[in-house]
Every structure is written in C-alpha cells, then in structure tokens.
Amino acid sequence: MSMIRKAIPALIVSLSWAGPLLAQDQTGDISGRVTDAMTLQPIANANVFIEGLLLGGVTTPQGTYVVSDVPVGTYQVRASLIGYAPLTQAVTVTAGETVTVDFSLQIQAVVMEEIVTTGYGTQRRLAITGSVATVDAADADRGVVSNVNEMLEGRVAGLLVTKNTGEPGAGQQIRIRGGTSLSASNEPLYVIDGVAISNVNTEAGLPDDAMSGPASLPRSPLNLLNPSDIEKITILKDAAAAAIYGSRGANGVILIETKQGAAGGVNFEYDGYAAVSSPASSLDVLNGAEYRAFIQEQVSAGNLAASRLDGLGSANTDWEDEVTRTAVTQNHNLSFTGGTQATRFRASINYMDQ
C-alpha cells in the first residue's frame, strides 16, 4: 500500500512536465520583415496575421515582426497596411523551428466613401437623410479670404452671406434658408472641432467721443481662425440639426474641421500672397468749373437766386478720390507637422494685414 502512495505523486509530476514539453514540440515561430517595394524602406505598424487563427502581430519601426507559438501546419500569412496592397504567402510551420517570411508591399491608392460630420460623430454620406452640404476648404480658399464666412459665400445653396460694412474683417450676417424669428437670433451655430463657439461680433473698445475718435465697427468672431488651417466645412441646413445641438442649432449648424498632423518627419509648409485692390469705377460728377458754370446758367435763367453765386470760390476738390485709395493686402502662413503613429502634431503661424 505504501508503494502505491509513492508511485502516484511521481506519476503526476512526470505528466505535468510532459505536457509543456509535448506542446512545445508541436509549435513553431514565424518572423520576418515588411518593407516598401519601391523604396525598400521598413514599414512600421503593418498588420501581420495568420488567416484562420487568432495569431498575429504588428511590425516595429524597423519593420520586423514575430508570431510565436504557432501550431505545426501550413497556413496563409497576410501582411496589410492602409495605403498598401495586402500580400499573402503560404507558410509551413515546423515544430521547434522559426520560419522566416518577408513581405514587400506595393503602394496602393485607397478609395474611401465621403464621410459627413454630424454633431458627435461621423456617418456615411449615403446614410444621411437630412440636408447637408460640404465645402472643401482647398477649393474655397481662393483669393483674399479673411475668415470662414467668405469661404462659404456663393458655394452653398440656401446660404446667404451679407456683409455689414465694407471695412476689412467686418461682421457678416449668415442666413441658412432665411430667418426663422423676428425677435430671437437668426445666426447659425458654429462648431469648431467639436467645440461650439459664441457667434457674437467682437468690438474693439474705443468709445465714440470727440477725444478718442469713433468706435470701431463690429468684427466677425471668426477672424482669428486662419482659413489655411481648415480642412473641411459641413453645413447642416434643416431641422435635424436641432435634434443634435438643441435649440442652438435651430438656425442651422456650420461644422468646421481643422487640419490634423501627419506621422513622419517634421515638414514645413509656407504659403503667402500679396494683393492690391482699388475702386473699379468712380462717379461721373461735375468738377469745380463745371459746377460754377451750371449755377451761373441757372441764375441767368431765373431758376436760382443771385445769392447762390456768393461763396462759390475756386475750389476743385474730388472728394471721392480723397476718401478712397489703393489698398494693399498681404498674407503669410507657416505651418509644420510631424510625429509618430501614436502622437501627431500640427502648428501654424499666420499674419494677415488687409
């Protein structure tokens, strides 16, 4: 009886060691490197997985990968990454051995469906039943554009842009499908990268008195947003916007998406322009001599009193020419992007003088 008690523990210990050894003899490893077929440079963060098994890995910055503890057998190993055509190779795994499988991926254009930003997320354009318009900032940023409102002018059906004054950067009225209230605000809601802003015209605080001069005219609150930093503008025009943003979206919502950083080395980009503007035409009015001759003619004809001749003088000032001039506009924009797949950044500096 004592012999049996000693033999059972020994048998249990031997089986516990034999299990891992048997499993180790029935598995192998797959390793290799993923590179760009054109540049022969390593590709980081590429997905390498075995079809039919929940086994795979992601390549390192050096393009290498390792898939461990693969059961013995023949499999299809697939490497893929957005922007490259996927590649599949047949691999036979031998017990206790490491099989080397290298991939050379070809660059492939990615065709993506149009995505529309809707409040707190995105949806496919075909799935949207409401009235939505999208403006590509690259197409809209043409000529002298000082703020977002000018990028929308004439590009969206049902959207009317009215400038309050001709002053550079002046406030503008935006109406989407007309006004909806006589007493409340008819301004749309602006949302920049998911953050709603207050659409109230800013004023630079000079009081209107004789000592300090006239008060500055109201300016658009979007003047501080550089048009070169905008990626896309989406306009929600119907009542469906109120379901997402509440009463603030009753007059429509203008969603502004800014450009994002790209992984890779630090890239610098500069663009700028200079423009000159002047009145295209002037009013055809009488000069000083013509005006005096007209008054003399009317006095002689008895249409005006002779007292109108007093004080005419010899002045010949063109007041329209005095209050207008040739305006010079300059714009300079410097941006730089970079980072890794995990952390990306983009920053820009803009100077505009209109």
Tab-separated table of C-alpha atoms in Angstrom:
chain	number	residue	atom	x	y	z
A	1	MET	CA	0.000	0.000	0.000
A	2	SER	CA	2.832	2.365	0.781
A	3	MET	CA	4.405	1.679	-2.611
A	4	ILE	CA	1.237	2.792	-4.418
A	5	ARG	CA	1.137	6.065	-2.430
A	6	LYS	CA	4.667	6.889	-3.534
A	7	ALA	CA	4.110	5.992	-7.167
A	8	ILE	CA	1.014	8.199	-7.723
A	9	PRO	CA	2.719	11.532	-6.823
A	10	ALA	CA	5.683	10.620	-9.012
A	11	LEU	CA	3.328	9.894	-11.918
A	12	ILE	CA	1.520	13.231	-11.502
A	13	VAL	CA	4.833	15.158	-11.513
A	14	SER	CA	6.050	13.400	-14.652
A	15	LEU	CA	2.795	14.128	-16.514
A	16	SER	CA	2.899	17.822	-15.541
A	17	TRP	CA	6.375	18.131	-17.124
A	18	ALA	CA	5.491	16.082	-20.172
A	19	GLY	CA	2.517	18.312	-21.093
A	20	PRO	CA	4.514	21.522	-21.764
A	21	LEU	CA	7.275	19.558	-23.488
A	22	LEU	CA	4.755	17.953	-25.799
A	23	ALA	CA	3.099	21.326	-26.558
A	24	GLN	CA	6.489	22.916	-27.221
A	25	ASP	CA	7.359	20.175	-29.707
A	26	GLN	CA	4.134	20.838	-31.645
A	27	THR	CA	4.583	24.630	-32.203
A	28	GLY	CA	6.962	26.931	-34.041
A	29	ASP	CA	7.538	30.628	-34.703
A	30	ILE	CA	7.154	32.898	-37.739
A	31	SER	CA	9.303	36.003	-38.113
A	32	GLY	CA	10.330	38.344	-40.869
A	33	ARG	CA	10.431	41.895	-42.152
A	34	VAL	CA	7.934	44.108	-44.038
A	35	THR	CA	9.336	46.696	-46.460
A	36	ASP	CA	8.162	49.129	-49.131
A	37	ALA	CA	8.561	47.552	-52.568
A	38	MET	CA	9.599	50.840	-54.173
A	39	THR	CA	11.888	52.441	-51.582
A	40	LEU	CA	12.939	49.218	-49.770
A	41	GLN	CA	12.415	51.103	-46.504
A	42	PRO	CA	10.923	49.275	-43.478
A	43	ILE	CA	7.197	49.715	-42.850
A	44	ALA	CA	6.141	50.246	-39.253
A	45	ASN	CA	2.747	49.341	-37.728
A	46	ALA	CA	1.847	46.905	-40.517
A	47	ASN	CA	-0.507	44.091	-39.505
A	48	VAL	CA	0.790	40.529	-39.965
A	49	PHE	CA	-1.640	37.747	-39.083
A	50	ILE	CA	-2.358	34.102	-39.845
A	51	GLU	CA	-5.628	33.548	-41.655
A	52	GLY	CA	-7.925	31.216	-39.751
A	53	LEU	CA	-6.085	31.673	-36.432
A	54	LEU	CA	-6.248	34.393	-33.801
A	55	LEU	CA	-2.490	34.882	-34.075
A	56	GLY	CA	-0.611	37.878	-35.454
A	57	GLY	CA	1.455	40.914	-34.675
A	58	VAL	CA	2.425	44.464	-35.644
A	59	THR	CA	5.741	45.429	-37.188
A	60	THR	CA	8.263	47.512	-35.261
A	61	PRO	CA	9.778	50.794	-36.552
A	62	GLN	CA	12.449	48.570	-38.156
A	63	GLY	CA	9.723	46.645	-39.996
A	64	THR	CA	10.302	43.359	-38.145
A	65	TYR	CA	7.665	41.103	-36.600
A	66	VAL	CA	7.447	37.803	-34.675
A	67	VAL	CA	4.448	35.469	-34.295
A	68	SER	CA	5.137	32.914	-31.550
A	69	ASP	CA	3.606	29.551	-30.572
A	70	VAL	CA	2.102	28.761	-33.966
A	71	PRO	CA	0.772	25.183	-34.218
A	72	VAL	CA	2.514	22.922	-36.703
A	73	GLY	CA	0.925	23.052	-40.149
A	74	THR	CA	0.600	25.031	-43.365
A	75	TYR	CA	-1.038	28.477	-43.216
A	76	GLN	CA	-1.663	31.628	-45.211
A	77	VAL	CA	0.118	34.611	-43.646
A	78	ARG	CA	-1.168	38.048	-44.632
A	79	ALA	CA	0.510	41.480	-44.300
A	80	SER	CA	-1.548	44.657	-44.711
A	81	LEU	CA	-1.471	48.380	-44.053
A	82	ILE	CA	-3.672	51.245	-45.243
A	83	GLY	CA	-2.118	52.728	-48.368
A	84	TYR	CA	-0.533	49.424	-49.448
A	85	ALA	CA	-1.900	46.440	-51.333
A	86	PRO	CA	-2.162	43.440	-48.953
A	87	LEU	CA	0.075	40.446	-49.620
A	88	THR	CA	-0.471	36.800	-48.651
A	89	GLN	CA	2.109	33.997	-48.569
A	90	ALA	CA	1.885	30.270	-47.788
A	91	VAL	CA	3.982	29.185	-44.804
A	92	THR	CA	4.708	25.749	-43.360
A	93	VAL	CA	5.475	25.744	-39.643
A	94	THR	CA	7.776	23.026	-38.306
A	95	ALA	CA	7.869	22.003	-34.649
A	96	GLY	CA	10.504	23.886	-32.673
A	97	GLU	CA	11.690	25.883	-35.702
A	98	THR	CA	11.428	29.588	-36.720
A	99	VAL	CA	10.246	30.237	-40.267
A	100	THR	CA	11.331	33.494	-41.934
A	101	VAL	CA	8.736	35.189	-44.152
A	102	ASP	CA	9.471	38.624	-45.599
A	103	PHE	CA	6.887	40.882	-47.264
A	104	SER	CA	7.421	43.615	-49.862
A	105	LEU	CA	4.248	45.706	-50.138
A	106	GLN	CA	3.230	47.790	-53.131
A	107	ILE	CA	1.701	51.270	-52.653
A	108	GLN	CA	-1.999	51.328	-53.487
A	109	ALA	CA	-4.428	54.254	-53.611
A	110	VAL	CA	-7.229	53.999	-51.082
A	111	VAL	CA	-10.753	54.776	-52.282
A	112	MET	CA	-12.903	55.975	-49.378
A	113	GLU	CA	-16.556	56.959	-49.276
A	114	GLU	CA	-17.436	60.514	-48.366
A	115	ILE	CA	-17.808	60.980	-44.605
A	116	VAL	CA	-20.047	63.682	-43.113
A	117	THR	CA	-19.562	65.037	-39.583
A	118	THR	CA	-22.839	65.044	-37.672
A	119	GLY	CA	-22.513	66.536	-34.217
A	120	TYR	CA	-20.837	63.949	-32.043
A	121	GLY	CA	-19.602	61.578	-34.740
A	122	THR	CA	-19.434	60.806	-38.445
A	123	GLN	CA	-21.711	58.943	-40.820
A	124	ARG	CA	-21.537	57.781	-44.414
A	125	ARG	CA	-22.936	60.402	-46.774
A	126	LEU	CA	-25.419	57.917	-48.232
A	127	ALA	CA	-26.878	57.279	-44.762
A	128	ILE	CA	-27.774	60.948	-44.166
A	129	THR	CA	-31.392	61.822	-44.922
A	130	GLY	CA	-31.192	65.478	-43.850
A	131	SER	CA	-29.992	68.401	-45.938
A	132	VAL	CA	-26.199	68.539	-45.635
A	133	ALA	CA	-23.689	70.499	-47.719
A	134	THR	CA	-19.910	70.069	-47.668
A	135	VAL	CA	-17.330	72.655	-48.719
A	136	ASP	CA	-13.764	71.620	-49.480
A	137	ALA	CA	-11.530	74.247	-47.888
A	138	ALA	CA	-8.816	73.745	-50.510
A	139	ASP	CA	-11.252	74.806	-53.240
A	140	ALA	CA	-12.838	77.629	-51.233
A	141	ASP	CA	-9.603	79.273	-50.042
A	142	ARG	CA	-9.013	81.299	-53.199
A	143	GLY	CA	-8.109	84.962	-53.417
A	144	VAL	CA	-8.260	87.296	-50.432
A	145	VAL	CA	-10.184	85.337	-47.785
A	146	SER	CA	-10.075	86.766	-44.262
A	147	ASN	CA	-12.445	84.377	-42.454
A	148	VAL	CA	-14.637	81.308	-42.820
A	149	ASN	CA	-17.761	83.220	-43.787
A	150	GLU	CA	-16.138	84.401	-47.009
A	151	MET	CA	-15.266	80.785	-47.888
A	152	LEU	CA	-18.981	79.921	-47.832
A	153	GLU	CA	-20.182	82.817	-49.966
A	154	GLY	CA	-21.738	81.588	-53.196
A	155	ARG	CA	-20.823	77.929	-52.570
A	156	VAL	CA	-23.801	76.542	-50.641
A	157	ALA	CA	-27.389	76.542	-51.872
A	158	GLY	CA	-29.748	78.257	-49.433
A	159	LEU	CA	-26.963	80.063	-47.558
A	160	LEU	CA	-26.879	83.874	-47.790
A	161	VAL	CA	-23.900	85.965	-46.676
A	162	THR	CA	-24.450	89.700	-46.109
A	163	LYS	CA	-21.574	91.979	-45.145
A	164	ASN	CA	-22.465	94.656	-42.601
A	165	THR	CA	-19.920	97.158	-43.927
A	166	GLY	CA	-17.086	97.327	-46.409
A	167	GLU	CA	-14.476	97.526	-43.638
A	168	PRO	CA	-11.855	94.722	-43.720
A	169	GLY	CA	-12.831	91.923	-41.343
A	170	ALA	CA	-16.235	93.448	-40.698
A	171	GLY	CA	-19.050	91.410	-39.201
A	172	GLN	CA	-21.240	89.386	-41.541
A	173	GLN	CA	-24.759	88.046	-41.357
A	174	ILE	CA	-25.259	84.373	-42.244
A	175	ARG	CA	-28.724	83.116	-43.024
A	176	ILE	CA	-29.404	79.455	-43.781
A	177	ARG	CA	-32.741	79.125	-45.593
A	178	GLY	CA	-33.776	82.588	-44.431
A	179	GLY	CA	-34.681	83.901	-40.994
A	180	THR	CA	-36.864	81.972	-38.565
A	181	SER	CA	-37.634	84.568	-35.871
A	182	LEU	CA	-38.494	88.263	-35.605
A	183	SER	CA	-37.141	88.777	-32.087
A	184	ALA	CA	-34.617	85.979	-31.423
A	185	SER	CA	-31.289	85.470	-33.138
A	186	ASN	CA	-31.205	84.054	-36.662
A	187	GLU	CA	-27.483	83.286	-36.602
A	188	PRO	CA	-26.324	79.681	-37.147
A	189	LEU	CA	-24.309	77.738	-34.615
A	190	TYR	CA	-20.581	77.399	-35.293
A	191	VAL	CA	-18.797	74.258	-34.095
A	192	ILE	CA	-15.003	74.072	-34.480
A	193	ASP	CA	-13.541	70.581	-33.989
A	194	GLY	CA	-16.495	69.609	-31.828
A	195	VAL	CA	-16.478	72.770	-29.689
A	196	ALA	CA	-19.336	75.263	-30.091
A	197	ILE	CA	-18.293	78.927	-30.138
A	198	SER	CA	-20.212	82.091	-29.335
A	199	ASN	CA	-21.233	83.734	-32.600
A	200	VAL	CA	-21.186	87.310	-31.311
A	201	ASN	CA	-19.469	90.082	-33.246
A	202	THR	CA	-16.462	91.405	-31.371
A	203	GLU	CA	-15.832	95.091	-30.877
A	204	ALA	CA	-12.549	96.798	-30.162
A	205	GLY	CA	-13.342	99.129	-27.347
A	206	LEU	CA	-12.817	102.660	-28.424
A	207	PRO	CA	-15.658	104.850	-27.084
A	208	ASP	CA	-17.464	107.095	-29.534
A	209	ASP	CA	-16.497	110.562	-28.354
A	210	ALA	CA	-14.615	113.575	-29.653
A	211	MET	CA	-11.438	112.861	-27.658
A	212	SER	CA	-10.704	109.292	-28.755
A	213	GLY	CA	-12.458	109.129	-32.127
A	214	PRO	CA	-15.272	106.953	-33.426
A	215	ALA	CA	-15.921	103.482	-32.063
A	216	SER	CA	-14.663	100.521	-34.099
A	217	LEU	CA	-17.241	98.632	-36.124
A	218	PRO	CA	-18.206	95.090	-35.028
A	219	ARG	CA	-15.882	92.391	-36.375
A	220	SER	CA	-16.553	88.776	-37.266
A	221	PRO	CA	-15.717	86.372	-34.392
A	222	LEU	CA	-14.087	84.022	-36.948
A	223	ASN	CA	-11.337	86.470	-37.900
A	224	LEU	CA	-8.907	84.733	-35.532
A	225	LEU	CA	-9.349	81.398	-37.358
A	226	ASN	CA	-6.843	81.022	-40.183
A	227	PRO	CA	-8.576	79.806	-43.380
A	228	SER	CA	-5.390	77.902	-44.304
A	229	ASP	CA	-5.855	75.704	-41.203
A	230	ILE	CA	-9.320	74.488	-42.247
A	231	GLU	CA	-9.733	71.037	-43.767
A	232	LYS	CA	-13.479	70.862	-44.414
A	233	ILE	CA	-16.701	72.732	-43.675
A	234	THR	CA	-20.036	70.949	-43.289
A	235	ILE	CA	-23.362	72.810	-43.165
A	236	LEU	CA	-26.424	71.198	-41.555
A	237	LYS	CA	-29.334	73.113	-43.033
A	238	ASP	CA	-32.572	71.518	-41.832
A	239	ALA	CA	-34.351	70.931	-38.519
A	240	ALA	CA	-32.480	67.669	-37.963
A	241	ALA	CA	-29.587	69.749	-36.595
A	242	ALA	CA	-31.748	70.724	-33.605
A	243	ALA	CA	-32.017	67.060	-32.624
A	244	ILE	CA	-28.245	67.002	-32.089
A	245	TYR	CA	-27.460	70.501	-30.823
A	246	GLY	CA	-30.799	71.535	-29.323
A	247	SER	CA	-32.292	74.992	-29.795
A	248	ARG	CA	-28.885	76.454	-30.657
A	249	GLY	CA	-28.988	74.553	-33.945
A	250	ALA	CA	-32.462	75.786	-34.923
A	251	ASN	CA	-30.956	78.183	-37.494
A	252	GLY	CA	-28.552	75.608	-38.915
A	253	VAL	CA	-25.091	74.455	-37.893
A	254	ILE	CA	-21.746	75.175	-39.542
A	255	LEU	CA	-19.191	72.486	-38.622
A	256	ILE	CA	-15.548	73.415	-39.153
A	257	GLU	CA	-12.816	70.764	-39.153
A	258	THR	CA	-9.202	71.905	-38.936
A	259	LYS	CA	-6.228	70.106	-40.425
A	260	GLN	CA	-4.522	67.360	-38.415
A	261	GLY	CA	-0.893	66.390	-38.066
A	262	ALA	CA	0.654	63.583	-40.112
A	263	ALA	CA	3.073	60.925	-38.909
A	264	GLY	CA	6.629	61.138	-40.175
A	265	GLY	CA	9.433	63.645	-40.127
A	266	VAL	CA	8.815	67.310	-39.404
A	267	ASN	CA	7.514	69.036	-42.536
A	268	PHE	CA	7.410	72.803	-43.013
A	269	GLU	CA	4.986	74.493	-45.391
A	270	TYR	CA	4.801	78.181	-46.298
A	271	ASP	CA	2.313	79.973	-48.475
A	272	GLY	CA	1.641	83.651	-48.889
A	273	TYR	CA	0.355	86.253	-51.269
A	274	ALA	CA	0.109	89.984	-51.796
A	275	ALA	CA	-2.831	91.713	-53.447
A	276	VAL	CA	-3.792	95.238	-54.467
A	277	SER	CA	-7.380	96.486	-54.697
A	278	SER	CA	-8.866	99.781	-55.861
A	279	PRO	CA	-12.329	101.065	-56.940
A	280	ALA	CA	-13.285	99.669	-60.326
A	281	SER	CA	-15.080	102.877	-61.317
A	282	SER	CA	-15.917	106.317	-59.959
A	283	LEU	CA	-18.963	108.563	-60.060
A	284	ASP	CA	-19.154	110.884	-63.029
A	285	VAL	CA	-19.786	114.202	-61.292
A	286	LEU	CA	-19.134	117.832	-62.219
A	287	ASN	CA	-15.779	119.385	-61.437
A	288	GLY	CA	-15.498	122.808	-59.834
A	289	ALA	CA	-15.527	124.819	-63.070
A	290	GLU	CA	-18.474	122.843	-64.489
A	291	TYR	CA	-20.467	123.285	-61.291
A	292	ARG	CA	-19.887	127.062	-61.230
A	293	ALA	CA	-20.929	127.304	-64.896
A	294	PHE	CA	-24.100	125.368	-64.114
A	295	ILE	CA	-25.003	127.684	-61.220
A	296	GLN	CA	-24.350	130.767	-63.390
A	297	GLU	CA	-26.586	129.314	-66.112
A	298	GLN	CA	-29.443	128.675	-63.665
A	299	VAL	CA	-29.145	132.161	-62.156
A	300	SER	CA	-29.246	133.727	-65.643
A	301	ALA	CA	-32.326	131.661	-66.492
A	302	GLY	CA	-34.046	132.855	-63.323
A	303	ASN	CA	-34.212	129.367	-61.770
A	304	LEU	CA	-31.878	130.265	-58.878
A	305	ALA	CA	-31.428	133.417	-56.805
A	306	ALA	CA	-28.357	135.561	-57.484
A	307	SER	CA	-27.225	134.950	-53.905
A	308	ARG	CA	-26.238	131.399	-54.949
A	309	LEU	CA	-23.231	132.913	-56.745
A	310	ASP	CA	-21.798	134.173	-53.470
A	311	GLY	CA	-19.123	131.975	-51.958
A	312	LEU	CA	-18.610	129.593	-54.878
A	313	GLY	CA	-14.884	130.259	-54.778
A	314	SER	CA	-12.392	128.400	-56.938
A	315	ALA	CA	-12.270	125.020	-55.149
A	316	ASN	CA	-11.992	121.909	-57.333
A	317	THR	CA	-11.735	119.015	-54.842
A	318	ASP	CA	-12.748	115.499	-55.912
A	319	TRP	CA	-13.973	114.183	-52.556
A	320	GLU	CA	-14.492	110.646	-53.830
A	321	ASP	CA	-10.823	110.469	-54.721
A	322	GLU	CA	-9.902	111.949	-51.332
A	323	VAL	CA	-11.673	109.274	-49.286
A	324	THR	CA	-10.559	106.248	-51.366
A	325	ARG	CA	-7.116	104.799	-52.003
A	326	THR	CA	-5.361	101.736	-53.344
A	327	ALA	CA	-5.419	99.040	-50.640
A	328	VAL	CA	-2.596	96.523	-50.229
A	329	THR	CA	-3.264	93.119	-48.648
A	330	GLN	CA	-0.588	90.660	-47.556
A	331	ASN	CA	-0.969	87.208	-46.045
A	332	HIS	CA	1.749	84.865	-44.737
A	333	ASN	CA	1.160	81.397	-43.328
A	334	LEU	CA	3.781	78.995	-41.912
A	335	SER	CA	2.817	75.527	-40.668
A	336	PHE	CA	4.753	72.465	-39.565
A	337	THR	CA	3.595	68.902	-38.907
A	338	GLY	CA	5.162	65.655	-37.738
A	339	GLY	CA	5.089	62.952	-35.099
A	340	THR	CA	4.545	59.213	-34.918
A	341	GLN	CA	1.515	56.984	-35.399
A	342	ALA	CA	0.745	57.319	-31.702
A	343	THR	CA	1.379	61.070	-31.315
A	344	ARG	CA	0.989	63.586	-34.115
A	345	PHE	CA	1.130	67.371	-34.063
A	346	ARG	CA	0.432	70.372	-36.262
A	347	ALA	CA	1.059	74.031	-35.536
A	348	SER	CA	0.820	77.150	-37.651
A	349	ILE	CA	1.585	80.860	-37.548
A	350	ASN	CA	-0.394	83.313	-39.657
A	351	TYR	CA	-0.060	87.037	-40.328
A	352	MET	CA	-2.619	88.914	-42.402
A	353	ASP	CA	-2.848	92.644	-42.997
A	354	GLN	CA	-5.798	93.867	-45.035
